[in-house]
Coordinates of C-alpha atoms in Angstrom, one line a residue:
X1 CA -13.4 -9.9 7.2
X2 CA -12.9 -7.9 9.8
X3 CA -15.5 -5.1 10.4
X4 CA -14.7 -3.7 13.8
X5 CA -11.7 -3.0 16.0
X6 CA -12.5 -2.7 19.9
X7 CA -9.9 -0.9 22.1
X8 CA -10.5 -1.2 26.4
X9 CA -7.4 0.3 28.4
X10 CA -5.0 -0.6 25.5
X11 CA -1.7 1.7 25.6
X12 CA -3.3 5.7 25.0
X13 CA -7.1 4.3 24.5
X14 CA -9.5 4.4 27.4
X15 CA -12.3 2.8 25.4
X16 CA -12.6 3.1 21.2
X17 CA -14.1 1.3 18.3
X18 CA -11.9 1.3 14.7
X19 CA -14.8 0.6 11.8
X20 CA -13.0 -1.3 9.3
X21 CA -14.4 -0.9 5.8
X22 CA -12.4 -2.4 2.3
X23 CA -10.7 0.9 2.4
X24 CA -10.1 2.8 5.8
X25 CA -8.3 6.0 6.3
X26 CA -6.8 6.8 9.5
X27 CA -5.5 10.2 10.4
X28 CA -4.4 12.5 13.3
X29 CA -1.9 14.7 14.7
X30 CA 1.4 13.3 15.8
X31 CA 1.3 11.0 19.5
X32 CA -2.7 11.3 18.5
X33 CA -3.0 7.6 18.6
X34 CA -2.7 6.5 15.3
X35 CA 0.1 3.5 16.0
X36 CA -1.1 2.2 18.5
X37 CA -4.2 1.2 16.9
X38 CA -1.6 -0.3 14.4
X39 CA 0.1 -2.4 16.7
X40 CA -3.2 -3.3 18.3
X41 CA -3.9 -5.5 14.8
X42 CA -0.5 -6.7 15.1
X43 CA -0.8 -8.1 18.7
X44 CA -3.9 -9.7 17.7
X45 CA -2.4 -11.1 14.7
X46 CA 0.3 -12.7 16.8
X47 CA -1.8 -13.9 19.7
X48 CA -4.1 -15.8 17.0
X49 CA -0.9 -17.4 15.2
X50 CA 0.1 -19.0 18.7
X51 CA 3.0 -16.6 20.0
X52 CA 3.0 -16.5 24.1
X53 CA 1.5 -13.0 25.4
X54 CA 4.9 -11.9 26.4
X55 CA 6.7 -12.3 23.4
X56 CA 4.1 -10.9 21.6
X57 CA 4.4 -8.0 23.3
X58 CA 8.2 -7.5 24.3
X59 CA 9.2 -9.4 21.2
X60 CA 12.6 -11.7 21.0
X61 CA 15.6 -12.0 18.5
X62 CA 12.7 -12.3 15.3
X63 CA 10.0 -11.1 16.5
X64 CA 10.6 -6.9 17.1
X65 CA 8.9 -5.6 20.1
X66 CA 5.7 -4.2 20.3
X67 CA 6.3 -0.1 21.4
X68 CA 6.7 0.2 25.1
X69 CA 6.9 -3.9 25.7
X70 CA 4.6 -5.2 28.8
X71 CA 5.3 -2.3 30.3
X72 CA 3.1 0.1 28.7
X73 CA 0.4 -2.4 26.7
X74 CA -2.0 -1.1 29.3
X75 CA -3.7 2.1 30.0
X76 CA -2.1 3.4 33.0
X77 CA -3.1 3.0 36.0
X78 CA -4.5 -0.1 34.7
X79 CA -2.9 -3.5 34.7
X80 CA -5.2 -5.2 32.0
X81 CA -6.6 -4.6 28.5
X82 CA -8.7 -6.4 26.3
X83 CA -8.4 -6.2 22.4
X84 CA -11.3 -7.6 20.5
X85 CA -11.7 -8.0 16.5
X86 CA -15.5 -8.3 15.1
X87 CA -15.0 -10.9 11.9
X88 CA -18.1 -12.0 9.9
X89 CA -18.1 -15.3 7.4
X90 CA -18.3 -14.8 3.6
X91 CA -22.4 -15.3 3.0
X92 CA -23.1 -15.0 6.9
X93 CA -25.3 -12.7 8.9
X94 CA -23.7 -12.9 11.8
X95 CA -20.6 -11.1 13.5
X96 CA -17.9 -13.0 15.8
X97 CA -16.3 -11.6 17.8
X98 CA -12.4 -12.7 18.7
X99 CA -11.7 -11.9 21.8
X100 CA -8.2 -11.7 24.4
X101 CA -8.0 -10.3 28.0
X102 CA -4.7 -9.8 28.7
X103 CA -3.1 -9.1 32.6
X104 CA -0.1 -6.8 32.1
X105 CA 1.0 -7.0 36.0
X106 CA 2.3 -8.8 38.2
X107 CA 3.2 -11.3 35.4
X108 CA 2.4 -11.0 31.5
X109 CA -0.9 -13.3 30.9
X110 CA -4.0 -14.0 29.0
X111 CA -7.2 -14.1 31.2
X112 CA -9.4 -15.2 28.7
X113 CA -8.9 -16.0 24.7
X114 CA -12.4 -16.8 23.6
X115 CA -15.1 -16.3 20.4
X116 CA -18.3 -15.4 20.5
X117 CA -21.4 -14.4 18.2
X118 CA -23.9 -11.6 17.9
X119 CA -26.6 -12.3 15.6
X120 CA -28.4 -9.2 14.4
X121 CA -32.1 -9.0 13.7
X122 CA -33.3 -7.3 10.6
X123 CA -29.4 -6.0 10.1
X124 CA -30.2 -3.6 12.7
X125 CA -28.3 -3.0 16.0
X126 CA -30.6 -5.1 18.3
X127 CA -28.4 -8.5 19.2
X128 CA -31.0 -11.1 19.2
X129 CA -28.7 -13.7 20.1
X130 CA -25.4 -13.9 21.9
X131 CA -23.2 -16.7 22.9
X132 CA -19.9 -18.4 22.5
X133 CA -18.1 -21.1 20.7
X134 CA -15.6 -21.4 22.9
X135 CA -14.4 -19.6 25.9
X136 CA -11.0 -20.5 27.3
X137 CA -9.6 -19.1 30.7
X138 CA -6.4 -19.1 32.3
X139 CA -4.7 -19.5 35.5
X140 CA -1.5 -19.3 36.8
X141 CA 0.0 -22.7 37.8
X142 CA 2.1 -22.3 41.4
X143 CA 3.8 -25.4 40.3
X144 CA 4.8 -25.3 37.0
X145 CA 5.6 -21.3 37.5
X146 CA 3.7 -20.7 34.5
X147 CA 0.2 -19.5 33.4
X148 CA -1.7 -22.6 32.0
X149 CA -5.2 -22.5 30.5
X150 CA -8.0 -23.7 33.2
X151 CA -11.3 -24.0 31.6
X152 CA -12.3 -24.6 28.2
X153 CA -16.4 -24.1 27.6
X154 CA -18.0 -24.9 24.2
X155 CA -20.9 -23.4 24.4
X156 CA -22.7 -24.2 20.8
X157 CA -24.3 -27.6 20.2
X158 CA -23.2 -27.8 16.7
X159 CA -19.5 -28.3 17.5
X160 CA -18.8 -29.6 13.9
X161 CA -19.9 -26.1 12.7
X162 CA -18.4 -24.2 15.1
X163 CA -14.7 -25.8 14.6
X164 CA -14.9 -24.9 10.9
X165 CA -16.3 -21.6 12.0
X166 CA -13.1 -21.2 14.5
X167 CA -10.9 -21.9 11.9
X168 CA -12.2 -19.8 9.4
X169 CA -12.3 -16.9 12.2
X170 CA -8.4 -17.2 13.3
X171 CA -7.5 -17.5 9.9
X172 CA -8.9 -14.0 9.5
X173 CA -6.8 -12.4 12.5
X174 CA -4.1 -14.0 10.9
X175 CA -4.4 -13.1 7.8
X176 CA -4.0 -9.8 8.9
X177 CA -0.5 -8.3 8.0
X178 CA 1.1 -5.3 8.8
X179 CA 3.2 -4.0 6.0
X180 CA 6.3 -1.7 6.9
X181 CA 8.6 -1.6 3.9
X182 CA 12.6 -0.9 5.0
X183 CA 14.0 -0.4 1.4
X184 CA 17.6 -0.6 2.9
X185 CA 17.0 -4.2 4.1
X186 CA 15.1 -4.9 -0.1
X187 CA 18.2 -4.2 -1.7
X188 CA 20.0 -7.0 -0.2
X189 CA 19.7 -10.9 -1.8
X190 CA 16.7 -12.4 -0.3
X191 CA 16.1 -16.3 0.1
X192 CA 13.2 -17.8 -1.9
X193 CA 9.9 -17.4 0.3
X194 CA 6.5 -18.1 0.4
X195 CA 5.2 -15.2 2.1
X196 CA 6.1 -11.5 1.8
X197 CA 8.0 -10.4 5.9
X198 CA 6.6 -7.5 7.5
X199 CA 9.6 -4.8 5.9
X200 CA 9.4 -6.6 2.6
X201 CA 13.4 -7.8 3.0
X202 CA 12.4 -10.8 1.0
X203 CA 10.6 -9.5 -1.4
X204 CA 12.8 -10.7 -4.5
X205 CA 12.4 -14.2 -3.3
X206 CA 9.0 -14.0 -3.1
X207 CA 8.2 -13.0 -6.6
X208 CA 11.1 -15.4 -8.0
X209 CA 9.6 -18.3 -5.9
X210 CA 6.1 -17.8 -7.7
X211 CA 4.6 -20.1 -10.5
X212 CA 6.1 -19.3 -13.9
X213 CA 2.5 -17.9 -14.9
X214 CA 1.9 -16.2 -11.3
X215 CA 5.3 -14.4 -11.6
X216 CA 4.7 -13.3 -15.3
X217 CA 1.5 -12.0 -14.0
X218 CA 2.4 -10.1 -11.0
X219 CA 5.6 -8.1 -12.6
X220 CA 3.6 -7.7 -15.4
X221 CA 1.4 -5.7 -13.0
X222 CA 4.3 -4.5 -11.4
X223 CA 5.7 -2.9 -14.6
X224 CA 2.4 -1.8 -15.3
X225 CA 1.9 0.8 -12.5
X226 CA 5.5 1.3 -11.8
X227 CA 6.2 3.4 -15.2
X228 CA 4.4 6.0 -13.9
X229 CA 6.1 6.8 -10.6
X230 CA 9.6 8.1 -11.9
X231 CA 10.4 11.2 -13.4
X232 CA 11.8 9.1 -16.4
X233 CA 10.0 5.8 -16.9
X234 CA 10.8 2.6 -15.5
X235 CA 9.9 0.0 -18.8
X236 CA 10.3 -3.1 -16.9
X237 CA 10.4 -4.5 -13.5
X238 CA 11.3 -8.7 -12.6
X239 CA 12.8 -10.7 -9.8
X240 CA 15.4 -13.3 -11.1
X241 CA 16.8 -16.5 -9.5
X242 CA 20.7 -16.1 -8.9
X243 CA 23.8 -18.1 -7.0
X244 CA 24.9 -21.4 -7.8
X245 CA 22.0 -22.9 -6.2
X246 CA 19.1 -20.7 -7.2
X247 CA 18.2 -20.4 -3.6
X248 CA 18.3 -16.7 -3.6
X249 CA 17.3 -13.9 -5.5
X250 CA 17.5 -10.1 -6.5
X251 CA 15.2 -7.4 -8.0
X252 CA 15.8 -5.7 -11.3
X253 CA 14.5 -2.8 -13.5
X254 CA 14.8 -1.6 -16.8
X255 CA 14.6 2.4 -17.0
X256 CA 14.8 4.9 -19.9
X257 CA 16.1 8.6 -18.8
X258 CA 16.9 9.3 -22.5
X259 CA 14.9 7.8 -25.6
X260 CA 16.3 4.2 -26.7
X261 CA 18.6 4.1 -23.8
X262 CA 17.8 1.4 -21.6
X263 CA 20.2 0.9 -18.2
X264 CA 19.6 -2.1 -16.3
X265 CA 20.1 -2.0 -12.4
X266 CA 18.9 -4.1 -9.5
X267 CA 17.6 -2.9 -5.9
X268 CA 20.7 -1.9 -4.9
X269 CA 20.0 1.2 -6.9
X270 CA 16.6 1.7 -7.0
X271 CA 15.5 4.9 -4.8
X272 CA 13.7 4.5 -1.9
X273 CA 10.2 5.7 -3.3
X274 CA 10.2 3.0 -5.9
X275 CA 11.1 0.6 -3.0
X276 CA 8.4 1.5 -1.0
X277 CA 5.7 1.7 -4.0
X278 CA 6.8 -1.7 -5.7
X279 CA 6.5 -3.8 -1.6
X280 CA 3.2 -1.8 -0.9
X281 CA 1.5 -3.5 -4.9
X282 CA 3.6 -7.2 -4.5
X283 CA 1.7 -7.2 -1.2
X284 CA -1.6 -6.5 -2.7
X285 CA -0.9 -8.9 -5.1
X286 CA 0.8 -11.9 -3.1
X287 CA -1.5 -11.4 0.2
X288 CA -4.0 -14.1 0.2
X289 CA -7.3 -13.1 -0.8
X290 CA -9.7 -11.6 2.1
X291 CA -6.5 -10.8 4.0
X292 CA -6.4 -7.3 6.0
X293 CA -3.1 -5.1 4.9
X294 CA -2.5 -2.4 7.2
X295 CA 0.1 0.6 6.3
X296 CA 1.1 3.4 8.4
X297 CA 2.3 6.4 6.3
X298 CA 1.8 4.5 3.2
X299 CA 3.2 7.9 0.9
X300 CA 6.6 8.4 2.8
X301 CA 8.8 8.9 0.1
X302 CA 6.5 8.9 -2.6
X303 CA 6.3 12.6 -4.1
X304 CA 2.6 14.4 -3.9
X305 CA 2.5 14.1 -7.6
X306 CA 2.0 10.7 -7.4
X307 CA -0.6 10.7 -4.7
X308 CA -3.4 10.0 -7.7
X309 CA -1.6 6.7 -8.7
X310 CA -1.2 5.3 -5.1
X311 CA -5.1 5.8 -4.9
X312 CA -5.2 3.7 -8.1
X313 CA -3.5 1.0 -7.1
X314 CA -5.1 0.3 -3.6
X315 CA -8.8 1.2 -5.0
X316 CA -8.2 -1.3 -8.2
X317 CA -6.3 -4.4 -6.9
X318 CA -7.9 -4.2 -3.4
X319 CA -11.2 -4.5 -5.4
X320 CA -9.8 -7.6 -7.3
X321 CA -8.4 -9.0 -4.7
X322 CA -10.8 -8.7 -1.8
X323 CA -8.3 -7.4 0.3
X324 CA -9.2 -4.8 2.6
X325 CA -6.5 -2.2 3.4
X326 CA -6.0 0.1 6.3
X327 CA -3.5 3.1 6.1
X328 CA -2.3 6.1 8.0
X329 CA -1.3 9.3 6.5
X330 CA -0.5 12.8 7.7
X331 CA -0.2 13.7 3.4
X332 CA -2.6 16.2 2.2
X333 CA -2.3 15.4 -1.3
X334 CA -3.0 11.9 -0.7
X335 CA -6.6 12.7 1.2
X336 CA -7.1 15.1 -1.5
X337 CA -6.7 12.5 -4.3
X338 CA -9.0 10.1 -2.3
X339 CA -11.9 12.7 -3.3
X340 CA -15.4 13.2 -1.2
X341 CA -16.3 9.4 -1.7
X342 CA -13.5 8.4 0.7
X343 CA -15.6 10.7 3.5
X344 CA -17.7 8.0 5.2
X345 CA -14.2 6.1 5.5
X346 CA -12.1 8.0 7.3
X347 CA -11.6 8.1 11.1
X348 CA -9.8 10.6 12.8
X349 CA -7.3 9.9 16.0
X350 CA -7.3 12.5 18.3
X351 CA -6.9 13.0 22.2
X352 CA -9.4 14.3 24.8
X353 CA -8.7 17.5 25.9
X354 CA -9.4 16.9 29.6
X355 CA -8.6 13.2 30.3
X356 CA -5.5 12.9 27.2
X357 CA -6.9 9.5 26.6
X358 CA -7.1 8.6 22.6
X359 CA -10.2 8.8 20.6
X360 CA -11.6 7.4 17.7
X361 CA -13.9 9.9 15.6
X362 CA -15.8 8.8 11.9
X363 CA -15.0 12.2 10.2
X364 CA -18.7 11.9 8.8
X365 CA -19.4 12.1 12.7
X366 CA -18.1 15.8 13.3
X367 CA -21.0 18.5 13.8
X368 CA -20.0 21.1 11.6
X369 CA -18.3 18.9 9.1
X370 CA -20.5 19.7 6.4
X371 CA -19.1 23.9 6.8
X372 CA -15.6 22.4 7.1
X373 CA -15.5 20.8 4.1
X374 CA -17.3 24.1 2.0
X375 CA -14.5 26.2 3.4
X376 CA -11.5 23.6 1.8
X377 CA -10.6 20.1 0.5
X378 CA -10.1 17.2 3.6
X379 CA -6.5 17.3 2.7
X380 CA -6.2 21.4 3.4
X381 CA -8.5 20.9 6.7
X382 CA -6.0 18.2 7.5
X383 CA -2.9 20.8 6.9
X384 CA -4.6 23.6 8.8
X385 CA -5.8 21.5 12.2
X386 CA -9.6 22.7 11.5
X387 CA -10.7 18.8 11.9
X388 CA -9.0 18.7 15.2
X389 CA -9.9 21.9 16.3
X390 CA -14.0 21.0 15.5
X391 CA -13.4 17.9 17.7
X392 CA -12.1 20.1 20.7
X393 CA -14.9 21.8 20.7
X394 CA -17.4 19.6 20.1
X395 CA -18.0 18.5 23.8

C-alpha cells in the first residue's frame, strides 16, 4: 500500500509530503495545489505503467495531457523535479521508496528511476539501513538522438527476493487509479471491458463483463446503496449486453416515483449525480484489492443531504476491500459528515504568503486547532476560511 507521496519541485510545490492513509481527505481553496497533488500520482502511475516521460506529461491521442504539459511540470525556475512514493508491502516492516527524477529542459527525460529501501528501528523514524534494490540512470545518446538507460545497479545481494519485491512495488504504483467520472460519456453504449476507465465511460461494459456471480454481487450492492440517493426510489441497477454480437453493454435502472409504478430507464436518462455516484461505487467494487483510488471533488453533483451516504460507502466498501482512498473536496457538508474522527487524516493544501509556493499541512498540526474546533465544525471552519487564516498566521 502507498504510505506517503513526496514532491520536490513539482509544479507549485518546492517540497511537500503527503501521508496516505486508508482514507485521506485533501482540502484547500482554489489554486492551492490540490490538483497538482493528484496529477503527481497520475504521472507516477503512467511512468510505472511504461509510458515515456513526454507522453506521460503531454499526453497523446489516447492519453490526456497533465495540465501545463512538460513546460509547467517543474517548479519555476527549476528545470527538473522528483517524485517519491513510499510503499509498504504486506507483512513487512520495511518502507520501499519508488523514486523518479525528471529533467524538463532542454528536453523531457528521466534522469533516474529507482527503488530503495528504508528500514526503521523499533518502529520509530530513525533509519538503520538504506539501500537500493535497483537504480537505473539515464543519459542522452547523440547517435540515437534520444534518452536511453545508461547504468543499472542492483545493490541487494538477494536478487531473487528483490525481483519479487520490485514487481510488487511497481504493481502498487500501477494500481493508482484516478477517478474522474464524466456523466455525458457514461450515457453511451460501451464495449465489454475488464478495467474501468478514468472517466467511467465504459461502466456498463465493465459490469456486464463480470462473471455471473460477480455481476450479481456488484449489481446487488449498487442497488442497495443507490436507492437512498434520489428523492424517489431506485429499485434496481444493472448492466446488460446488447447488440447482435453481444459485445456492447448499456446501464439500466428501475425507478419508482409513485407507489406501485415502476419505470425502466437507461443511462441516457439518468441524472449526472446518479451516474457519478454509480461510478464511485463501481470503482470501489471492481478495482483490485489493495488499490489506491484518487477522486477529485468527490461530491460534485451530489446534494449536501446525501453527504452522509457517500461517507458510508467510502468507509464500508473501502475497508472491506482493502482499498485506500484519497479525495479532495470543498463541500462543508461532506466534511461535517465525516465527523471529528477524520481530523487526523485531513491534509490542507495552501500557499505560502511569502514565497507563493504550495504547502501541505496536516490539519492536526495547526497550532490553534483545538480552539478552532471549539468555535465550529470542520465544515463551518472551511466555509469561513478560518483554517487558511490560521496557517497564514502560523509562522
